[in-house]
Structures are given as structure tokens and as C-alpha cells.
Coordinates of N, CA and C in Angstrom, one line a residue:
X1 N 35.5 80.0 33.0 CA 35.5 79.1 34.2 C 36.4 79.6 35.2
X2 N 36.0 79.7 36.5 CA 36.9 80.1 37.5 C 38.0 79.1 37.9
X3 N 39.1 79.6 38.3 CA 40.2 78.8 38.8 C 40.2 79.0 40.3
X4 N 40.3 77.9 41.1 CA 40.3 77.9 42.5 C 41.7 77.6 43.0
X5 N 42.0 78.3 44.0 CA 43.3 78.2 44.6 C 43.3 77.2 45.8
X6 N 44.4 76.4 45.8 CA 44.6 75.6 46.9 C 45.5 76.4 47.9
X7 N 44.9 77.1 48.8 CA 45.7 78.1 49.6 C 46.6 77.4 50.5
X8 N 47.7 78.1 50.8 CA 48.7 77.6 51.8 C 48.3 78.5 53.1
X9 N 49.0 78.3 54.1 CA 48.8 79.1 55.3 C 49.3 80.6 55.0
X10 N 50.2 80.7 54.0 CA 50.7 82.1 53.7 C 49.7 82.8 52.8
X11 N 49.1 82.1 51.8 CA 48.2 82.7 50.8 C 46.8 82.8 51.2
X12 N 46.4 82.1 52.3 CA 45.0 82.1 52.7 C 44.5 83.5 53.2
X13 N 43.2 83.8 53.0 CA 42.7 85.0 53.6 C 42.9 85.0 55.1
X14 N 43.2 86.1 55.7 CA 43.5 86.2 57.2 C 42.5 85.5 58.0
X15 N 41.3 85.6 57.7 CA 40.2 85.0 58.5 C 40.2 83.4 58.4
X16 N 40.9 82.9 57.4 CA 40.9 81.4 57.3 C 42.2 80.9 58.0
X17 N 43.1 81.7 58.3 CA 44.4 81.2 58.9 C 44.2 80.5 60.3
X18 N 43.3 80.9 61.2 CA 43.1 80.2 62.4 C 42.6 78.8 62.2
X19 N 41.7 78.7 61.3 CA 41.1 77.3 61.0 C 42.1 76.4 60.4
X20 N 42.9 77.0 59.5 CA 44.0 76.2 58.9 C 45.0 75.7 59.9
X21 N 45.3 76.6 60.9 CA 46.2 76.2 61.9 C 45.6 75.1 62.8
X22 N 44.4 75.3 63.1 CA 43.7 74.3 64.0 C 43.7 72.9 63.3
X23 N 43.4 72.9 62.0 CA 43.4 71.6 61.2 C 44.9 71.0 61.2
X24 N 45.9 71.9 60.9 CA 47.2 71.4 60.9 C 47.6 70.9 62.3
X25 N 47.3 71.5 63.3 CA 47.6 71.0 64.7 C 47.0 69.7 64.9
X26 N 45.8 69.5 64.5 CA 45.0 68.3 64.7 C 45.5 67.1 63.9
X27 N 45.8 67.4 62.6 CA 46.2 66.3 61.7 C 47.6 66.2 61.3
X28 N 48.4 67.3 61.6 CA 49.8 67.3 61.2 C 50.0 67.9 59.8
X29 N 49.0 68.1 59.1 CA 49.1 68.8 57.7 C 47.7 69.4 57.4
X30 N 47.7 70.2 56.4 CA 46.5 70.9 56.0 C 46.0 70.2 54.7
X31 N 44.9 69.4 54.8 CA 44.4 68.7 53.7 C 43.9 69.6 52.5
X32 N 44.0 69.2 51.3 CA 43.6 70.0 50.2 C 42.1 70.5 50.3
X33 N 41.3 69.7 50.9 CA 39.9 70.2 51.2 C 39.9 71.5 51.9
X34 N 40.6 71.6 53.0 CA 40.7 72.8 53.8 C 41.4 73.9 53.1
X35 N 42.4 73.5 52.2 CA 43.0 74.5 51.4 C 42.1 75.1 50.4
X36 N 41.1 74.3 49.9 CA 40.1 74.8 49.0 C 39.1 75.7 49.8
X37 N 38.7 75.2 50.9 CA 37.7 75.9 51.8 C 38.2 77.3 52.1
X38 N 39.6 77.4 52.3 CA 40.2 78.7 52.8 C 39.7 79.9 52.0
X39 N 39.3 79.7 50.7 CA 38.8 80.9 49.9 C 37.6 81.6 50.6
X40 N 36.9 80.8 51.4 CA 35.7 81.3 52.1 C 35.9 81.0 53.6
X41 N 36.4 82.0 54.3 CA 36.7 81.7 55.8 C 35.5 81.1 56.5
X42 N 34.3 81.6 56.1 CA 33.1 81.1 56.8 C 32.8 79.7 56.5
X43 N 33.0 79.3 55.2 CA 32.8 77.9 54.8 C 33.9 77.0 55.5
X44 N 35.1 77.5 55.6 CA 36.2 76.8 56.2 C 35.9 76.5 57.7
X45 N 35.5 77.6 58.4 CA 35.2 77.5 59.8 C 34.0 76.7 60.0
X46 N 32.9 76.9 59.2 CA 31.7 76.2 59.3 C 31.8 74.7 59.2
X47 N 32.5 74.3 58.2 CA 32.7 72.9 57.9 C 33.3 72.2 59.1
X48 N 34.4 72.8 59.6 CA 35.1 72.1 60.8 C 34.2 72.2 62.1
X49 N 33.5 73.2 62.3 CA 32.6 73.3 63.5 C 31.5 72.2 63.3
X50 N 30.9 72.1 62.1 CA 29.9 71.1 61.9 C 30.5 69.7 62.0
X51 N 31.7 69.5 61.6 CA 32.3 68.2 61.7 C 32.5 67.8 63.1
X52 N 33.0 68.8 63.9 CA 33.2 68.5 65.3 C 31.8 68.2 66.0
X53 N 30.8 68.9 65.7 CA 29.5 68.6 66.2 C 29.0 67.3 65.9
X54 N 29.2 66.9 64.6 CA 28.8 65.5 64.2 C 29.5 64.4 64.9
X55 N 30.8 64.7 65.2 CA 31.6 63.7 66.0 C 31.0 63.6 67.5
X56 N 30.3 64.6 67.9 CA 29.8 64.6 69.3 C 28.4 63.9 69.4
X57 N 27.9 63.5 68.3 CA 26.6 62.8 68.4 C 26.8 61.5 69.1
X58 N 25.7 60.8 69.5 CA 25.9 59.5 70.2 C 26.1 58.3 69.2
X59 N 26.3 58.6 68.0 CA 26.6 57.6 67.0 C 28.0 57.1 67.1
X60 N 28.2 55.8 66.9 CA 29.5 55.2 66.9 C 30.3 55.7 65.7
X61 N 31.6 55.5 65.7 CA 32.4 55.8 64.5 C 31.9 55.1 63.3
X62 N 31.5 53.8 63.4 CA 31.0 53.1 62.3 C 29.7 53.7 61.8
X63 N 28.8 54.0 62.7 CA 27.5 54.6 62.3 C 27.7 56.0 61.6
X64 N 28.7 56.8 62.1 CA 28.9 58.1 61.5 C 29.5 57.9 60.1
X65 N 30.4 56.9 59.9 CA 30.9 56.6 58.6 C 29.9 56.1 57.6
X66 N 29.0 55.3 58.1 CA 27.9 54.8 57.3 C 27.1 56.0 56.7
X67 N 26.9 57.0 57.4 CA 26.1 58.2 57.0 C 27.0 59.0 56.0
X68 N 28.2 59.3 56.4 CA 29.1 60.1 55.6 C 29.5 59.4 54.3
X69 N 29.9 58.1 54.4 CA 30.4 57.5 53.2 C 29.2 57.2 52.2
X70 N 28.0 56.9 52.7 CA 26.9 56.8 51.8 C 26.6 58.0 51.0
X71 N 26.7 59.2 51.7 CA 26.5 60.5 51.0 C 27.6 60.7 50.0
X72 N 28.9 60.4 50.4 CA 30.0 60.6 49.5 C 29.8 59.8 48.2
X73 N 29.4 58.5 48.4 CA 29.1 57.7 47.2 C 28.0 58.2 46.3
X74 N 26.9 58.5 47.0 CA 25.8 59.1 46.2 C 26.1 60.4 45.5
X75 N 26.9 61.2 46.1 CA 27.3 62.5 45.6 C 28.5 62.4 44.7
X76 N 29.1 61.1 44.5 CA 30.2 60.9 43.6 C 31.5 61.6 44.0
X77 N 31.7 61.8 45.3 CA 32.9 62.6 45.7 C 34.1 61.7 46.0
X78 N 35.0 61.7 45.0 CA 36.2 60.9 45.0 C 37.1 61.3 46.2
X79 N 37.2 62.6 46.4 CA 38.0 63.1 47.5 C 37.6 62.6 48.9
X80 N 36.3 62.9 49.2 CA 35.8 62.5 50.5 C 35.7 61.0 50.7
X81 N 35.4 60.2 49.7 CA 35.4 58.8 49.8 C 36.8 58.3 50.2
X82 N 37.8 58.8 49.5 CA 39.2 58.4 49.9 C 39.5 58.8 51.3
X83 N 39.2 60.0 51.7 CA 39.6 60.5 53.0 C 38.8 59.7 54.1
X84 N 37.5 59.5 53.9 CA 36.7 58.8 54.9 C 37.0 57.3 54.9
X85 N 37.5 56.7 53.9 CA 37.9 55.3 53.9 C 39.1 55.2 54.9
X86 N 40.1 56.1 54.8 CA 41.2 56.1 55.7 C 40.7 56.4 57.1
X87 N 39.8 57.4 57.3 CA 39.3 57.7 58.7 C 38.6 56.4 59.2
X88 N 37.8 55.8 58.4 CA 37.1 54.6 58.9 C 38.0 53.5 59.3
X89 N 39.1 53.2 58.5 CA 40.1 52.2 58.9 C 40.8 52.6 60.2
X90 N 41.1 53.9 60.4 CA 41.8 54.3 61.6 C 40.9 54.3 62.8
X91 N 39.6 54.4 62.6 CA 38.6 54.3 63.6 C 38.1 52.9 64.0
X92 N 38.7 51.9 63.3 CA 38.3 50.5 63.6 C 37.1 50.0 62.9
X93 N 36.5 50.7 61.9 CA 35.3 50.2 61.3 C 35.7 49.0 60.5
X94 N 34.9 47.9 60.6 CA 35.3 46.6 60.0 C 35.4 46.8 58.5
X95 N 36.4 46.0 57.9 CA 36.7 46.1 56.5 C 35.5 45.8 55.6
X96 N 34.7 44.8 56.1 CA 33.5 44.5 55.2 C 32.5 45.6 55.1
X97 N 32.4 46.4 56.2 CA 31.5 47.6 56.2 C 32.1 48.6 55.3
X98 N 33.4 48.9 55.4 CA 34.0 49.9 54.5 C 33.8 49.5 53.0
X99 N 34.1 48.2 52.8 CA 33.9 47.7 51.4 C 32.5 47.9 50.8
X100 N 31.5 47.6 51.7 CA 30.1 47.7 51.3 C 29.8 49.2 51.0
X101 N 30.3 50.1 51.9 CA 30.0 51.5 51.7 C 30.6 52.1 50.4
X102 N 31.8 51.6 50.1 CA 32.5 52.1 48.9 C 31.8 51.5 47.6
X103 N 31.3 50.3 47.7 CA 30.6 49.7 46.5 C 29.1 50.0 46.4
X104 N 28.5 50.5 47.6 CA 27.1 50.7 47.6 C 26.3 49.4 47.7
X105 N 26.9 48.4 48.4 CA 26.2 47.1 48.6 C 25.7 47.0 50.0
X106 N 24.8 46.1 50.3 CA 24.3 45.9 51.6 C 25.4 45.6 52.6
X107 N 25.2 46.1 53.9 CA 26.1 45.8 55.0 C 25.6 44.5 55.7
X108 N 26.4 43.6 56.1 CA 26.0 42.4 56.7 C 25.3 42.6 58.1
X109 N 25.8 43.6 58.8 CA 25.3 44.0 60.1 C 23.9 44.6 59.9
X110 N 22.8 44.0 60.4 CA 21.4 44.4 60.0 C 21.1 45.8 60.5
X111 N 21.7 46.2 61.7 CA 21.4 47.6 62.2 C 22.1 48.6 61.4
X112 N 23.3 48.4 61.0 CA 24.0 49.3 60.2 C 23.4 49.4 58.8
X113 N 22.9 48.3 58.3 CA 22.3 48.3 57.0 C 21.0 49.1 57.0
X114 N 20.2 49.1 58.1 CA 19.0 49.9 58.1 C 19.5 51.4 58.1
X115 N 20.5 51.7 58.9 CA 21.0 53.1 58.9 C 21.5 53.5 57.5
X116 N 22.2 52.6 56.8 CA 22.7 52.9 55.5 C 21.6 53.2 54.5
X117 N 20.6 52.4 54.5 CA 19.4 52.6 53.7 C 18.7 53.9 54.0
X118 N 18.6 54.2 55.3 CA 17.9 55.5 55.7 C 18.8 56.7 55.2
X119 N 20.1 56.6 55.4 CA 20.9 57.7 54.9 C 20.8 57.9 53.4
X120 N 20.7 56.8 52.7 CA 20.5 56.9 51.2 C 19.2 57.5 50.9
X121 N 18.1 57.1 51.6 CA 16.8 57.7 51.3 C 16.8 59.2 51.7
X122 N 17.5 59.6 52.8 CA 17.5 61.0 53.1 C 18.1 61.8 52.0
X123 N 19.3 61.3 51.5 CA 20.0 62.0 50.4 C 19.1 62.0 49.1
X124 N 18.6 60.9 48.7 CA 17.9 60.8 47.5 C 16.6 61.6 47.4
X125 N 16.0 61.6 48.6 CA 14.6 62.3 48.7 C 14.7 63.7 49.1
X126 N 16.0 64.2 49.3 CA 16.2 65.6 49.7 C 15.5 65.9 51.0
X127 N 15.4 64.9 51.9 CA 14.8 65.0 53.2 C 13.4 64.6 53.3
X128 N 12.8 64.3 52.2 CA 11.4 63.8 52.2 C 11.2 62.3 52.4
X129 N 11.8 61.9 53.5 CA 11.7 60.4 53.9 C 10.3 60.1 54.3
X130 N 9.8 58.9 54.1 CA 8.5 58.5 54.5 C 8.4 58.2 56.0
X131 N 7.2 58.1 56.5 CA 7.0 57.7 57.9 C 7.5 56.2 58.0
X132 N 7.3 55.4 56.9 CA 7.7 54.0 57.0 C 9.2 53.9 57.1
X133 N 9.9 54.8 56.4 CA 11.4 54.9 56.5 C 11.9 55.2 57.9
X134 N 11.2 56.2 58.5 CA 11.6 56.5 59.9 C 11.2 55.4 60.9
X135 N 10.0 54.8 60.6 CA 9.6 53.7 61.5 C 10.6 52.6 61.4
X136 N 11.1 52.2 60.3 CA 12.1 51.2 60.1 C 13.4 51.5 60.8
X137 N 13.8 52.8 60.8 CA 15.0 53.1 61.5 C 14.8 53.0 63.0
X138 N 13.7 53.5 63.5 CA 13.3 53.4 64.9 C 13.2 51.9 65.4
X139 N 12.6 51.1 64.5 CA 12.5 49.7 64.9 C 13.8 49.0 65.0
X140 N 14.8 49.5 64.3 CA 16.2 48.9 64.4 C 16.9 49.3 65.6
X141 N 16.3 50.2 66.5 CA 17.0 50.6 67.7 C 17.5 52.0 67.7
X142 N 17.3 52.7 66.6 CA 17.7 54.1 66.6 C 16.6 55.0 67.2
X143 N 16.9 56.3 67.3 CA 16.0 57.2 68.0 C 15.6 58.3 67.0
X144 N 14.6 59.2 67.5 CA 14.3 60.4 66.8 C 15.6 61.3 66.6
X145 N 16.4 61.3 67.6 CA 17.7 62.0 67.5 C 18.5 61.5 66.3
X146 N 18.5 60.2 66.1 CA 19.3 59.7 65.0 C 18.8 60.2 63.6
X147 N 17.5 60.4 63.5 CA 17.0 61.0 62.3 C 17.6 62.3 62.0
X148 N 17.7 63.1 63.0 CA 18.3 64.5 62.9 C 19.8 64.4 62.7
X149 N 20.4 63.4 63.3 CA 21.9 63.2 63.2 C 22.2 62.8 61.7
X150 N 21.3 62.1 61.1 CA 21.5 61.8 59.6 C 21.4 63.1 58.8
X151 N 20.5 64.0 59.2 CA 20.4 65.3 58.5 C 21.7 66.0 58.7
X152 N 22.2 66.0 59.9 CA 23.5 66.7 60.2 C 24.6 66.2 59.3
X153 N 24.8 64.9 59.3 CA 25.8 64.3 58.5 C 25.6 64.5 57.0
X154 N 24.4 64.5 56.6 CA 24.1 64.8 55.2 C 24.5 66.2 54.8
X155 N 24.2 67.2 55.7 CA 24.5 68.6 55.5 C 26.1 68.7 55.5
X156 N 26.7 68.0 56.3 CA 28.2 68.1 56.3 C 28.8 67.7 55.0
X157 N 28.2 66.6 54.4 CA 28.7 66.1 53.2 C 28.3 67.0 52.0
X158 N 27.2 67.7 52.1 CA 26.9 68.7 51.1 C 28.0 69.7 51.0
X159 N 28.4 70.2 52.1 CA 29.5 71.2 52.2 C 30.8 70.7 51.5
X160 N 31.2 69.6 51.9 CA 32.5 69.1 51.4 C 32.4 68.5 50.0
X161 N 31.4 67.7 49.7 CA 31.2 67.1 48.4 C 31.1 68.2 47.4
X162 N 30.2 69.1 47.6 CA 29.9 70.2 46.6 C 31.1 71.0 46.4
X163 N 31.9 71.3 47.5 CA 33.1 72.1 47.3 C 34.1 71.4 46.5
X164 N 34.3 70.1 46.7 CA 35.2 69.3 46.0 C 34.8 69.2 44.5
X165 N 33.5 69.1 44.2 CA 33.1 69.1 42.8 C 33.4 70.4 42.1
X166 N 33.1 71.5 42.8 CA 33.3 72.9 42.2 C 34.7 73.2 42.0
X167 N 35.5 72.9 43.0 CA 36.9 73.3 43.0 C 37.8 72.2 42.4
X168 N 37.2 71.0 42.1 CA 38.0 69.9 41.6 C 39.2 69.6 42.5
X169 N 39.0 69.5 43.8 CA 40.0 69.3 44.8 C 40.8 68.0 44.5
X170 N 42.1 68.1 44.4 CA 42.9 66.9 44.2 C 43.1 66.1 45.5
X171 N 43.1 64.8 45.3 CA 43.2 63.9 46.5 C 44.6 64.1 47.1
X172 N 44.8 64.2 48.4 CA 46.1 64.4 49.0 C 46.8 63.0 48.9
X173 N 48.1 63.1 48.9 CA 49.0 61.9 48.8 C 48.6 60.9 49.9
X174 N 48.4 61.4 51.1 CA 48.0 60.5 52.2 C 46.8 59.6 52.0
X175 N 45.9 60.1 51.1 CA 44.7 59.4 50.8 C 44.7 58.6 49.6
X176 N 45.8 58.7 48.8 CA 45.9 58.0 47.6 C 45.8 56.4 47.7
X177 N 46.3 55.9 48.8 CA 46.1 54.4 49.0 C 44.7 54.0 49.2
X178 N 43.8 54.9 49.5 CA 42.4 54.6 49.7 C 41.6 55.4 48.6
X179 N 42.2 55.7 47.5 CA 41.5 56.4 46.4 C 40.3 55.6 46.0
X180 N 39.3 56.3 45.5 CA 38.0 55.7 45.1 C 37.5 56.3 43.8
X181 N 36.8 55.5 43.1 CA 36.2 55.9 41.8 C 34.8 55.4 41.8
X182 N 33.9 56.2 41.2 CA 32.5 55.7 41.1 C 32.4 54.4 40.3
X183 N 33.4 54.0 39.6 CA 33.4 52.7 38.9 C 33.4 51.6 39.8
X184 N 33.7 51.8 41.1 CA 33.7 50.7 42.1 C 32.3 50.3 42.5
X185 N 31.3 51.2 42.3 CA 30.0 51.0 42.7 C 29.3 49.9 42.0
X186 N 28.7 49.0 42.7 CA 27.9 47.9 42.2 C 26.5 48.4 42.1
X187 N 25.8 48.2 41.0 CA 24.4 48.6 41.0 C 23.5 47.9 42.0
X188 N 22.8 48.7 42.8 CA 22.0 48.2 43.9 C 20.6 48.9 43.8
X189 N 19.7 48.4 44.6 CA 18.4 49.0 44.6 C 18.3 50.0 45.7
X190 N 19.2 51.0 45.7 CA 19.4 51.9 46.8 C 18.1 52.4 47.5
X191 N 17.3 53.0 46.9 CA 16.1 53.6 47.6 C 14.8 52.9 47.3

């Protein structure tokens, strides 16, 4: 079984160092996820570029977190769920929305709930969502662009969730207060 290194700015491959510096400048530290990513400079750079692109969509912070946290839960990623819980709190996402996303329960806001259900269907069907699923999203006030933005957010989570699974990335101390376990999930009729 391979052992993966949590690289520092000193041990990282040369090509990963600019991305690590950018992340440190942005957040004040280099999260363990980025330290794991550093083994592959292209994955490291690609993840952060994709993350920046996802942040530029016309989705609100709450809508972006609905997509990201739904994928984190479905993929069982304890690292990303902890990190995105803190991100969501810092972005002003309502506590009841965060709690529902962590537990996998319906969101009281009907529009966000439609988005949550669509993100779940996108993940579980591996992109083979039905016309009815897309029509329901559009009827809630979303657009064709939103469908593709859900694909973008899902792809972003594949990169981070799968890396964390493979590398067994430890949760950073800063995220420990928002640690998450799949045991929190309440059985729902997701898809």
C-alpha cells in the first residue's frame, strides 16, 4: 500500500510550490488537502483553478455549498465536509441549511431543496439525470447554466473527495470544530 506525503512548502515538487504559496497567501496556511495534492502539481493547480471558476458562477454562496456539501456527504468525505461546514458558516449560509446538508435531510427553503435533490441525482446517476429532474430544477427558477454548474461543482468534489479517500488526508486543526462523520447522516430518500 502506498504512503502519501503531506508535503510542506520545502518538500513539495517545484511545480507545486507556486500553488502552495497562492493558497497560503489566500488562507494564511496550507491546508492538508493542498499538502496532499502537492504530490501532483497538475492536480494541485487544477483543483484550485476549478475552485476559483466554481466561485465565479452566478450561484450564491449557499447554492454553491448545497452542491459541494451534498457531494461531500454522498462521497463520505469527512475532510471536505468539515472544511465546507466552516466555509459555509463564514459565508453566512443559514445554520439550518448547513445542518440539513450535513445530515442529508431536506432543506426548508424550497428552491435550495430542489437544488439539493438535483445535485444528489447528478452524483448518484453519474450524470444521467432525467428530463423530469432537469425540468424540476428549471421550474424552481434555475437555468440551463445551473445544470452545468452542478456538473462543475460535482467534478470539483470528485477531485478533492477522491484524493482525500486515497491519501487518507487528516483534518486540519482549524476544521476540527466542524468535524463530520457519516454517522451524522439521517436515512433519507435521496434520489
